[in-house]
Short mmCIF file of C-alpha atoms in Angstrom, two decimals:
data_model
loop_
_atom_site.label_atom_id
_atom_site.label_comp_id
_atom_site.label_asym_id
_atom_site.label_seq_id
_atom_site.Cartn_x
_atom_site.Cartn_y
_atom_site.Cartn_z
CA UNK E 1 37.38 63.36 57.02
CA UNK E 2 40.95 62.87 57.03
CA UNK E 3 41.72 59.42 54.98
CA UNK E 4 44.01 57.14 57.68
CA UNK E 5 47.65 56.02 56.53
CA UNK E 6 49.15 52.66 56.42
CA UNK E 7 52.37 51.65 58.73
CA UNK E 8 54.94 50.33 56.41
CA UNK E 9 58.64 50.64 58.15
CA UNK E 10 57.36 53.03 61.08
CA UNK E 11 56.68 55.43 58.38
CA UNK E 12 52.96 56.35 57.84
CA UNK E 13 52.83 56.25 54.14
CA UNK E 14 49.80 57.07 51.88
CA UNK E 15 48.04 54.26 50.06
CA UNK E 16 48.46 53.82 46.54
CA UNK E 17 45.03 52.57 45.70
CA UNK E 18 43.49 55.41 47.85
CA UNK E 19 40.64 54.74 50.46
CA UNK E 20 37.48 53.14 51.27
CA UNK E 21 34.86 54.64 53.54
CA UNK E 22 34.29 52.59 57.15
CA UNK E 23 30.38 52.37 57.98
CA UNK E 24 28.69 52.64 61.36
CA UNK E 25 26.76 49.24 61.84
CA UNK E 26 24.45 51.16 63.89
CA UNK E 27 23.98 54.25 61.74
CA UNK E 28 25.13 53.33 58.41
CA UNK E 29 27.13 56.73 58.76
CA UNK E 30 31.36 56.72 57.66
CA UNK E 31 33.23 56.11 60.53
CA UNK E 32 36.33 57.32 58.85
CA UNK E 33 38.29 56.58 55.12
CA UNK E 34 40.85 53.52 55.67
CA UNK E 35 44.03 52.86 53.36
CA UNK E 36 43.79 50.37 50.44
CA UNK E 37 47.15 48.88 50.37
CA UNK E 38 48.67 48.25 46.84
CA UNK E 39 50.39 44.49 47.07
CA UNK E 40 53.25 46.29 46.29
CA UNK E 41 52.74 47.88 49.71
CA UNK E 42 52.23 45.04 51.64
CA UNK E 43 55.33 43.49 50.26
CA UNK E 44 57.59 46.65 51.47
CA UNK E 45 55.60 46.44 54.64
CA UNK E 46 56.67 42.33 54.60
CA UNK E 47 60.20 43.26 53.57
CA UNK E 48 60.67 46.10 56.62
CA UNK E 49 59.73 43.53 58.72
CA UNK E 50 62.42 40.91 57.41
CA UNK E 51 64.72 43.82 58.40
CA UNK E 52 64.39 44.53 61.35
CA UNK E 53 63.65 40.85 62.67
CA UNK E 54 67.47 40.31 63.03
CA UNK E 55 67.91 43.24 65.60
CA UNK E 56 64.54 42.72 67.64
CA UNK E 57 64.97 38.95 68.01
CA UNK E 58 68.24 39.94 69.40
CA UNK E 59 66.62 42.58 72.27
CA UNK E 60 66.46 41.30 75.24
CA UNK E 61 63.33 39.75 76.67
CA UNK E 62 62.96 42.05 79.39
CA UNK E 63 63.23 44.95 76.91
CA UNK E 64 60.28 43.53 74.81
CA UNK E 65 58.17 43.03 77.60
CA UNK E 66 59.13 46.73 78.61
CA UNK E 67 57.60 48.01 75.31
CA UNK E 68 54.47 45.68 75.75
CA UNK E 69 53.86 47.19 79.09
CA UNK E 70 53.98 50.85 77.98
CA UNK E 71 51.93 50.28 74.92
CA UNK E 72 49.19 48.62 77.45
CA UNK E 73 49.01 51.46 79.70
CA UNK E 74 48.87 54.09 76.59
CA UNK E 75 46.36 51.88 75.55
CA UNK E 76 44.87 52.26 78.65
CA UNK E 77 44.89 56.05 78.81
CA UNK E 78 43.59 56.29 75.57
CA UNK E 79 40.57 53.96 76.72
CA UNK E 80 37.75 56.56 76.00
CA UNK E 81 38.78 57.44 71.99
CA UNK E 82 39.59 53.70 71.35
CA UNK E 83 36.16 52.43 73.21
CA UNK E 84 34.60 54.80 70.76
CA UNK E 85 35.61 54.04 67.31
CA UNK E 86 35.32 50.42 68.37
CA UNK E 87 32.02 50.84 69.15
CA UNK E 88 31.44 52.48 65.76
CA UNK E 89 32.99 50.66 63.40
CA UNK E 90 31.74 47.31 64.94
CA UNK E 91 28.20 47.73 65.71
CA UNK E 92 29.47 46.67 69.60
CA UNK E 93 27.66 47.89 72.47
CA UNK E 94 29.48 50.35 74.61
CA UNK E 95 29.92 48.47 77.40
CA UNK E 96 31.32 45.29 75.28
CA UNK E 97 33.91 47.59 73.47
CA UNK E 98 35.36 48.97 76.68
CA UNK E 99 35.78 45.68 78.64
CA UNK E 100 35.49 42.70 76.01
CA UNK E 101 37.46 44.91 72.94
CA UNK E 102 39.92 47.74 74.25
CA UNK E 103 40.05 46.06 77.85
CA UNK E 104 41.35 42.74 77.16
CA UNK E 105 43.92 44.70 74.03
CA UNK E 106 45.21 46.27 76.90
CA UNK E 107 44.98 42.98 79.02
CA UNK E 108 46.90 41.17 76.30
CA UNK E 109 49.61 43.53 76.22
CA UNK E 110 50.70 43.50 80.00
CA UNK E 111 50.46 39.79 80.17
CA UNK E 112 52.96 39.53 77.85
CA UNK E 113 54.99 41.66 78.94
CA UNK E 114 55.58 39.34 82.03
CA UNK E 115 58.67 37.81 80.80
CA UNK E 116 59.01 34.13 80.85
CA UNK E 117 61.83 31.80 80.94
CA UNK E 118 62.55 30.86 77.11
CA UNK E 119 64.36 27.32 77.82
CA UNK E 120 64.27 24.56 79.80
CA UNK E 121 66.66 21.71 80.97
CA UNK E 122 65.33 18.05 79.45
CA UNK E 123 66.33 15.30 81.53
CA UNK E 124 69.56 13.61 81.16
CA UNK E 125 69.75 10.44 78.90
CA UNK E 126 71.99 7.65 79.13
CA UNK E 127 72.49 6.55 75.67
CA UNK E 128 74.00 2.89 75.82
CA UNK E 129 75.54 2.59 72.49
CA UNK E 130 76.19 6.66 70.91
CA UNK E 131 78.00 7.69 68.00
CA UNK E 132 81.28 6.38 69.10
CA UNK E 133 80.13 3.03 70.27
CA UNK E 134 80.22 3.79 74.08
CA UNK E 135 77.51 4.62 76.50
CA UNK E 136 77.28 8.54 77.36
CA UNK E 137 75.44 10.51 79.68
CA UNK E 138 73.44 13.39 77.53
CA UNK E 139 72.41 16.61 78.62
CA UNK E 140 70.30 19.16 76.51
CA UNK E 141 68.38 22.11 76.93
CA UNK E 142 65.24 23.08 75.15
CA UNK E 143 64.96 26.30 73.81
CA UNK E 144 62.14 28.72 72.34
CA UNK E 145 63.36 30.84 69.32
CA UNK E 146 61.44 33.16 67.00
CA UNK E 147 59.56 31.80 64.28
CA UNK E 148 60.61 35.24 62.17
CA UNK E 149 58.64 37.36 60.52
CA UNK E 150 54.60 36.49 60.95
CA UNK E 151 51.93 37.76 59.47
CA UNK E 152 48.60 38.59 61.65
CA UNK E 153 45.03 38.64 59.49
CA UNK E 154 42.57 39.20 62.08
CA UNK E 155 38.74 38.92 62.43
CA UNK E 156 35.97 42.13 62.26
CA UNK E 157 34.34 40.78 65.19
CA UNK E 158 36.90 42.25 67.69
CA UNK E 159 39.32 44.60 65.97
CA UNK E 160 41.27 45.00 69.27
CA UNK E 161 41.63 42.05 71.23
CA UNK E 162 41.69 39.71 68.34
CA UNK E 163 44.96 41.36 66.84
CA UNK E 164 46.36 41.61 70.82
CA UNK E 165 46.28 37.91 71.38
CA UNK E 166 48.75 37.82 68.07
CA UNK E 167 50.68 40.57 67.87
CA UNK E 168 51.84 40.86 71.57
CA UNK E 169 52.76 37.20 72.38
CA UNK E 170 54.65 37.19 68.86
CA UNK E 171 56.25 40.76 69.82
CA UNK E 172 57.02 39.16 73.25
CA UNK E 173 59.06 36.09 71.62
CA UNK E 174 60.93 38.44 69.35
CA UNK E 175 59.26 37.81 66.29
CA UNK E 176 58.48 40.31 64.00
CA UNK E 177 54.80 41.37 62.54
CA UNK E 178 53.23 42.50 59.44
CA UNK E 179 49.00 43.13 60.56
CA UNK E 180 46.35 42.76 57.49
CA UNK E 181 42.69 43.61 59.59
CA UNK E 182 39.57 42.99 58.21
CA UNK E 183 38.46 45.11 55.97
CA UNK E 184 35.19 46.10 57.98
CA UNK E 185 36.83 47.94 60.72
CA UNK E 186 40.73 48.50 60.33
CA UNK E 187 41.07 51.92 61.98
CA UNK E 188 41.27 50.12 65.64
CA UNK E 189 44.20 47.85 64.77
CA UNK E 190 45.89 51.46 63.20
CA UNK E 191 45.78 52.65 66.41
CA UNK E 192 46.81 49.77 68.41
CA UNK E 193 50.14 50.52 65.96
CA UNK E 194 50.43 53.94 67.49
CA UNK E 195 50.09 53.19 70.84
CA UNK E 196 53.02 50.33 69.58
CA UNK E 197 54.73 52.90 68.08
CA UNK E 198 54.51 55.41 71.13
CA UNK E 199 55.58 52.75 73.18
CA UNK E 200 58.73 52.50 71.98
CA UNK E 201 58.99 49.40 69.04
CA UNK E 202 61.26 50.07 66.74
CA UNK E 203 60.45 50.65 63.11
CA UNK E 204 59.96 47.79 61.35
CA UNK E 205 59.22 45.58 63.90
CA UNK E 206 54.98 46.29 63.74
CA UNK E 207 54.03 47.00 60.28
CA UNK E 208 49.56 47.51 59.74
CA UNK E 209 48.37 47.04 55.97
CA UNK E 210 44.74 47.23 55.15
CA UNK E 211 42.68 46.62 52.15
CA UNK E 212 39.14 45.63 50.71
CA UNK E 213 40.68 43.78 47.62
CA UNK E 214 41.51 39.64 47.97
CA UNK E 215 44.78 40.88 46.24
CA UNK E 216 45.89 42.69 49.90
CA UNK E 217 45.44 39.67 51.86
CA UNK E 218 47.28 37.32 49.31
CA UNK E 219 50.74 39.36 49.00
CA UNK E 220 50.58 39.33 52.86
CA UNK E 221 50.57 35.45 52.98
CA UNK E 222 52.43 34.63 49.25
CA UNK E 223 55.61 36.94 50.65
CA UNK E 224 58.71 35.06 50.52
CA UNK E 225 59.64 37.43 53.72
CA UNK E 226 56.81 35.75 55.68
CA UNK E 227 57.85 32.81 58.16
CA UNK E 228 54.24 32.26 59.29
CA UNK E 229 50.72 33.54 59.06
CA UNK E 230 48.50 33.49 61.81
CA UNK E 231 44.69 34.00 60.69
CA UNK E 232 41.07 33.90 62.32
CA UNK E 233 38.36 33.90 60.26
CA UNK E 234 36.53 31.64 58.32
CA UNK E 235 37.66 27.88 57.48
CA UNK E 236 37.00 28.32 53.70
CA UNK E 237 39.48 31.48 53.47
CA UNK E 238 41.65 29.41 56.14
CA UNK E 239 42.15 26.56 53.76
CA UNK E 240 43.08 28.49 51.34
CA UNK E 241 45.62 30.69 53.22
CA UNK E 242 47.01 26.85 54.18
CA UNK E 243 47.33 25.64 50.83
CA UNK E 244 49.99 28.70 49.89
CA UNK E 245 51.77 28.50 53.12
CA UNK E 246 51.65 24.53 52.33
CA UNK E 247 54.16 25.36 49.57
CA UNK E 248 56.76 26.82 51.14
CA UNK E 249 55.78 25.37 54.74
CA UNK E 250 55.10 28.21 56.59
CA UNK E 251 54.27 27.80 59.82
CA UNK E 252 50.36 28.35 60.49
CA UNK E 253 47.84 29.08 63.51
CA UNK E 254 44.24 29.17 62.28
CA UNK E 255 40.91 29.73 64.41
CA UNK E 256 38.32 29.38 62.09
CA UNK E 257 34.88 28.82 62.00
CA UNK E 258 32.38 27.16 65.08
CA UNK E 259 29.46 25.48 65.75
CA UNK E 260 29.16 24.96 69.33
CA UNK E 261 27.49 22.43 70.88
CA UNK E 262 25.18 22.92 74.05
CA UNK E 263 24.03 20.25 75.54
CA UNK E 264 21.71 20.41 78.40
CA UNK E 265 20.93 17.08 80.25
CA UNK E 266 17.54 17.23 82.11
CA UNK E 267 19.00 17.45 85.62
CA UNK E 268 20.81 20.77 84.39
CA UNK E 269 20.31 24.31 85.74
CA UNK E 270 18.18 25.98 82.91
CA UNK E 271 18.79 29.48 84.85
CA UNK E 272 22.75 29.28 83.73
CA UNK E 273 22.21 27.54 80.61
CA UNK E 274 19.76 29.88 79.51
CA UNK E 275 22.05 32.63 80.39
CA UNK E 276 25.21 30.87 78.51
CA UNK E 277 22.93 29.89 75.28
CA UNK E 278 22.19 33.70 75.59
CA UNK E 279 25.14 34.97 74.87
CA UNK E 280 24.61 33.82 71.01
CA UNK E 281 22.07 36.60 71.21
CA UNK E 282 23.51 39.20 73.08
CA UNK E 283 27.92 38.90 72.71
CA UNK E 284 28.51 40.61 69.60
CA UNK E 285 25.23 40.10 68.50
CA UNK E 286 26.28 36.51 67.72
CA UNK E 287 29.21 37.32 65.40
CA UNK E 288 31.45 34.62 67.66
CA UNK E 289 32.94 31.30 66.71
CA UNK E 290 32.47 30.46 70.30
CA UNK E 291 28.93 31.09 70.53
CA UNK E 292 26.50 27.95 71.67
CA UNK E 293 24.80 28.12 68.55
CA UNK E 294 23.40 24.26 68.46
CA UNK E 295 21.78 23.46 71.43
CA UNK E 296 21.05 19.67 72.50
CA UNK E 297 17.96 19.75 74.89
CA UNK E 298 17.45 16.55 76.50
CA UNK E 299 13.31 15.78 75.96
CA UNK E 300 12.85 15.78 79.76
CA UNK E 301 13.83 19.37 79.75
CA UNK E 302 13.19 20.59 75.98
CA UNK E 303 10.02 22.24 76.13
CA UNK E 304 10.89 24.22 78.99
CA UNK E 305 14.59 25.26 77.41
CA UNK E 306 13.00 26.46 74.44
CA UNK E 307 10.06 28.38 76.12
CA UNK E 308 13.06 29.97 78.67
CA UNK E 309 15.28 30.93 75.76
CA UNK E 310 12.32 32.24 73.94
CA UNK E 311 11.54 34.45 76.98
CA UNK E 312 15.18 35.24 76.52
CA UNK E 313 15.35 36.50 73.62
CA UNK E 314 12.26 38.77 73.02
CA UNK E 315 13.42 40.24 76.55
CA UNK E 316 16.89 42.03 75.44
CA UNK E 317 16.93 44.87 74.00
CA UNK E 318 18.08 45.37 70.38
CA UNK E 319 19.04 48.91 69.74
CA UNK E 320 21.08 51.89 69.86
CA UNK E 321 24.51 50.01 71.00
CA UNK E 322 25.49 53.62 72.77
CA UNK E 323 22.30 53.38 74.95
CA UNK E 324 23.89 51.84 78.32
CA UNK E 325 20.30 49.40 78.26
CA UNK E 326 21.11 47.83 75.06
CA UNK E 327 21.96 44.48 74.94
CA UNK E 328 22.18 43.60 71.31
CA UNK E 329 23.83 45.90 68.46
CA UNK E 330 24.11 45.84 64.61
CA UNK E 331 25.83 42.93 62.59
CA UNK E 332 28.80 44.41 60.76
CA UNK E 333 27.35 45.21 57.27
CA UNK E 334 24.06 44.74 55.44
CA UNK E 335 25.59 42.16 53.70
CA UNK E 336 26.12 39.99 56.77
CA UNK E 337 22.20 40.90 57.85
CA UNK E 338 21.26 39.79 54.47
CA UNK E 339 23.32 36.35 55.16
CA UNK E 340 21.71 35.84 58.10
CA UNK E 341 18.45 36.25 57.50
CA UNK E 342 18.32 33.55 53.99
CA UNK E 343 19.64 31.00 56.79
CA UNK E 344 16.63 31.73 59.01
CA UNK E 345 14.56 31.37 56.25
CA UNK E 346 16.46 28.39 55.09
CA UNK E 347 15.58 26.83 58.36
CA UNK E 348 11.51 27.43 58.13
CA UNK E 349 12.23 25.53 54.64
CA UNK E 350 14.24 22.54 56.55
CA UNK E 351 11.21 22.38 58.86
CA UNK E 352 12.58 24.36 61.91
CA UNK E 353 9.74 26.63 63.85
CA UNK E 354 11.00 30.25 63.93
CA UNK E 355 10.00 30.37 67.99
CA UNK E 356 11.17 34.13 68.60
CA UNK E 357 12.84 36.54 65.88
CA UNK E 358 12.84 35.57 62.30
CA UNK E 359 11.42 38.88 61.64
CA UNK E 360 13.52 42.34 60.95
CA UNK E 361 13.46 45.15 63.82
CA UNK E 362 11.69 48.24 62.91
CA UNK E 363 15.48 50.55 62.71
CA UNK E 364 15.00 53.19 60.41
CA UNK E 365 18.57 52.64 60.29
CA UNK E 366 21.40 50.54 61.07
CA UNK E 367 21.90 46.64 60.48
CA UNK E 368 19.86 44.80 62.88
CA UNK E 369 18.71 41.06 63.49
CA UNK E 370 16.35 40.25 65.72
CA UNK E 371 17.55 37.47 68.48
CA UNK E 372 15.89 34.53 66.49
CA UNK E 373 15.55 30.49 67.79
CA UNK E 374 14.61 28.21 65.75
CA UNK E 375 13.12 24.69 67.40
CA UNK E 376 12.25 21.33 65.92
CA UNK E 377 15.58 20.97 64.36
CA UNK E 378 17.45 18.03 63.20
CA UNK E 379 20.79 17.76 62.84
CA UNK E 380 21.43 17.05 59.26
CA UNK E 381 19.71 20.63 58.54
CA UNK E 382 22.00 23.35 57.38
CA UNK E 383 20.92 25.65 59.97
CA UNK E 384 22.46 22.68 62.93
CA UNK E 385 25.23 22.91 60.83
CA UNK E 386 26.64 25.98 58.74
CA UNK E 387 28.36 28.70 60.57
CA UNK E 388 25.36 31.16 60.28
CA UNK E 389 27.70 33.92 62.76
CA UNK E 390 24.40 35.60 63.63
CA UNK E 391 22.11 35.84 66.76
CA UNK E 392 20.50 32.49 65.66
CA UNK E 393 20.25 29.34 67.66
CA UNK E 394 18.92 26.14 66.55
CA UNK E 395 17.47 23.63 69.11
CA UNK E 396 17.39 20.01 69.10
CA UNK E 397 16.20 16.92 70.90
CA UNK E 398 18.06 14.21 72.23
CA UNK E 399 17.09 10.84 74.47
CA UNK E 400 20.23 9.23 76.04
CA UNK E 401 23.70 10.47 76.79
CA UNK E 402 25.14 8.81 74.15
CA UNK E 403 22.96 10.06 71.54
CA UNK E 404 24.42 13.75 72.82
CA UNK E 405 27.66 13.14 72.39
CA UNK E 406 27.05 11.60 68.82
CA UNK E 407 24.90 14.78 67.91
CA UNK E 408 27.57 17.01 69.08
CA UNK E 409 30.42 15.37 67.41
CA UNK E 410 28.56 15.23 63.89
CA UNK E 411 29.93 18.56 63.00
CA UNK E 412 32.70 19.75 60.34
CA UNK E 413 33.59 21.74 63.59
CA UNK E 414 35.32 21.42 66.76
CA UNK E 415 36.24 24.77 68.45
CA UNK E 416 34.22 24.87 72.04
CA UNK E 417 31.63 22.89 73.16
CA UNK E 418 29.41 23.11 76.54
CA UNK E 419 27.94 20.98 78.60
CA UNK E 420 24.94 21.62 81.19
CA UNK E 421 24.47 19.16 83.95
CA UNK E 422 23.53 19.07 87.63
CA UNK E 423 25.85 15.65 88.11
CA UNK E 424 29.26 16.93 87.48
CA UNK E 425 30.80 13.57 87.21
CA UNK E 426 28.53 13.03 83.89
CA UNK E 427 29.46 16.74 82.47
CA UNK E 428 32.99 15.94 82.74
CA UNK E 429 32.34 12.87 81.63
CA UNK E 430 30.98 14.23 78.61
CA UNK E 431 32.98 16.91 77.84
CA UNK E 432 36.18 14.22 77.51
CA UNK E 433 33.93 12.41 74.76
CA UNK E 434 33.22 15.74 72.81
CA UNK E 435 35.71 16.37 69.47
CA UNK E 436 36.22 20.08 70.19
CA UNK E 437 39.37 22.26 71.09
CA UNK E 438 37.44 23.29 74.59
CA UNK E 439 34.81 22.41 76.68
CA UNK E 440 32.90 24.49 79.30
CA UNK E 441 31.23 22.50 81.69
CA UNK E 442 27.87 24.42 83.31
CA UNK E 443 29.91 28.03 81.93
CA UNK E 444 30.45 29.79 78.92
CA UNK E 445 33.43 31.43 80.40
CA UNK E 446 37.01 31.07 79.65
CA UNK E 447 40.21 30.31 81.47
CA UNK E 448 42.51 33.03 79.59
CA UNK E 449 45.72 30.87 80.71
CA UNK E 450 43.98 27.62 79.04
CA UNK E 451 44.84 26.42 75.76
CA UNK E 452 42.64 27.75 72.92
CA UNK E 453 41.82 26.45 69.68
CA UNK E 454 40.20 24.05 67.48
CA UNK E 455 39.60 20.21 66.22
CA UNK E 456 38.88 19.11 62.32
CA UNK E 457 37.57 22.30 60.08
CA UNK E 458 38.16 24.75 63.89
CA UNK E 459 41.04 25.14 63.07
CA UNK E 460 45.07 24.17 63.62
CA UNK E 461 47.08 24.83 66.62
CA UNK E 462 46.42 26.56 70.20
CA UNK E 463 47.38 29.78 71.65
CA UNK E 464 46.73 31.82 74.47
CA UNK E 465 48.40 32.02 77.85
CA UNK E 466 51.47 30.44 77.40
CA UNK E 467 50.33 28.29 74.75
CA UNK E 468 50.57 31.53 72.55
CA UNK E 469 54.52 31.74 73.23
CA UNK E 470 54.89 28.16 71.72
CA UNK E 471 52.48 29.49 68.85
CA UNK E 472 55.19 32.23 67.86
CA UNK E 473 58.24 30.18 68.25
CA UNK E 474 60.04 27.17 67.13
CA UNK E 475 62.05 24.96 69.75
CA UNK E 476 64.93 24.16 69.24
CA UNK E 477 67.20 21.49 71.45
CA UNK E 478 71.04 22.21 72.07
CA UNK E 479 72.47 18.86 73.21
CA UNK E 480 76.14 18.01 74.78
CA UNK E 481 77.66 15.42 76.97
CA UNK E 482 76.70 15.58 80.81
#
């Protein structure tokens, strides 16, 4: 099995500290060997990207978007090979790698390479006493410019559209990129690089360093050639990634960790909240910061929540994530399964009844949970509170609106919250009340044009849409007399 390469300078270069084998979730078989960057490495990689920032931020827009559109449709063509290794080195089902992982990579791409206007006129000022001690008339403009050189260290849970939503808006402002994946399942993001590559960026300008060892990671954020790091993952690595880029204030976007709030009022639809609070079980077998993982049952409508989601979640199917009936695949790595499972029986310490799951599949193989929901909880247990990142959901009671809204704002976190109620005017109500980044009211869909991101320990800053072209760029204002 041929070991993969790293991008460094749009040269494929051999690693110096050799490779590490990429596991199967599902089969605990190597996907492939990835590249263990030296820091030395990653600093080259950081250093081709300083160089060739200077000629890409200079390309025209329409020319950047031209190479974002060609590198979605090769993405595109290439959707069988890419839907597979996603699906084996994350443990996704099929169907989820295809649409939710390659599909919205691709997706990412071509909206980005719509090009959008990068200034805008400000209203003119009349400033009664300027500079020379007469009123003038001031015009300006406000302009987007490239932050510089960023630096993209993206999740395991989606190893293609995770690095998408950064790299291409970034790309697309004229900023250049140095990508560190996750050291679970790095192959994807190598060959998002040679679709990049195939579309037409020039060298330098997408550079893809992987490694297992902290040391990787740490030259990729430390480099003095870095203007900004953009991370997802978890909120203890993230505050430590924003204490070095503290001292040399580097710009920063961090998703990090979630514990979402789902409230369900008694007057709610259990059907669709059922089927939202689901999704902790069956999207990526729970390995989202989005998920609904804390649900608020009002008592009017508890009993029957938890016997509905208990229903739901000895109904799907845990399995073979190739099978087309499978609804929920391997975490990423026995480690992970082995996290998961002390918090489940952390919570039967706490108090919390293990309702469904709680228990190990019978897999010969492969790194399964069982969908597991755990009722009688309180708020102030570990389980209502820690990101477990697992097919776990923890249920607990509530009286009075109010007493919602307090529940679901007594969290660390803040990313996206939900709200379930049959009187729209109280959901919205609600969701304005809730501390979190985003709030679906009776959905746990997303707008892809709406702002994304986090309050307190969720995170800093928003992207997506064109929120993410504000992410990658700093504004500047040129000013003159109107």
């Amino acid at each position: 099995m041929r070991g993969e390469r790293l991008f460094v300078g749009g040269e494929w270069v051999e690693p110096d500290g050799g490779h590490y084998p990429v596991t199967d979730p599902a089969t605990e078989e190597p996907v492939g060997r990835a590249p263990e960057a030296s820091p030395e490495q990653v600093r080259a990689a950081c250093a081709a990207a300083r160089e060739a920032f200077g000629a890409w931020s200079r390309t025209r827009p329409e020319e950047r978007a031209a190479v974002l559109g060609r590198a979605a449709d090769i993405i595109r063509e290439r959707m069988g090979p890419y839907t597979e290794l996603a699906r084996a080195e994350t443990g996704a089902t099929t169907g989820t790698a295809r649409a939710m992982q390659v599909g919205v990579a691709a997706a990412r791409f071509r909206r980005y390479a719509s090009v959008e206007p990068a200034e805008w006129a400000v209203a003119p000022q009349i400033n009664e006493a300027g500079p020379m001690g007469r009123a003038a008339v001031m015009g300006a403009l406000a302009i987007r410019q490239p932050v510089g050189v960023v630096t993209c260290i993206t999740s395991y849970n989606n190893p293609w559209a995770n690095p998408a939503g950064k790299v291409a808006p970034a790309l697309a402002m004229g900023n250049t990129v140095v990508v560190k994946p996750a050291p679970q399942d790095p192959l994807s993001v190598y060959r998002m690089a040679e679709a990049l590559e195939a579309a037409g960026a020039p060298s330098g300008v997408v550079n893809v360093v992987s490694g297992r060892e902290v040391a990787v990671g740490e030259a990729a954020v430390a480099s003095a050639d870095v203007d900004m790091v953009s991370f997802t993952g978890s909120t203890a690595v993230g505050r430590r990634i924003a204490e070095v880029c503290g001292r040399d204030m580097k710009r920063q976007l961090m998703e990090l960790g979630g514990k979402g709030a789902a409230v369900v009022f008694d007057d709610a639809d259990l059907g669709s909240a059922v089927l939202g609070i689901g999704t902790t079980f069956s999207f990526y077998s729970g390995q989202i910061c989005t998920a609904p993982t804390r649900v608020l049952a009002q008592r009017g409508v508890y009993e029957r929540l938890v016997d509905q989601l208990s229903a739901y979640a000895r109904r799907v199917k845990v399995g073979d994530p190739r099978a087309a009936d499978t609804v929920v695949g391997p975490v990423i790595s026995a480690e992970h399964r082995e996290r998961i499972e002390s918090y489940v029986e952390l919570g039967r310490k706490e108090g919390a009844s293990v309702i469904a799951g709680g228990e190990r599949p019978p897999m010969e193989r492969g790194f399964y949970v069982a969908p597991t929901l755990l009722a009688d909880c309180t708020n102030d247990m570990r389980v209502a509170r820690e990101e477990i990142f697992g097919p776990v959901v923890a249920v607990i009671p509530f009286d009075e609106e109010d007493e919602a809204v307090a529940l679901a704002n007594d969290s660390d976190y803040g990313l996206i919250d939900y709200v379930w109620s049959g009187d729209v005017a109280r959901a919205f109500r609600v969701a304005r009340r809730m501390r979190a980044g985003g709030v679906g009211v009776n959905t746990v869909g997303r707008n892809m044009e709406a702002p994304f991101g986090g309050f307190k320990k969720s995170g800093v800053g928003r992207d997506v849409g064109s929120y993410a072209l504000h992410a990658y760029s700093e504004v500047q204002a040129i000013v003159w007399p109107g």
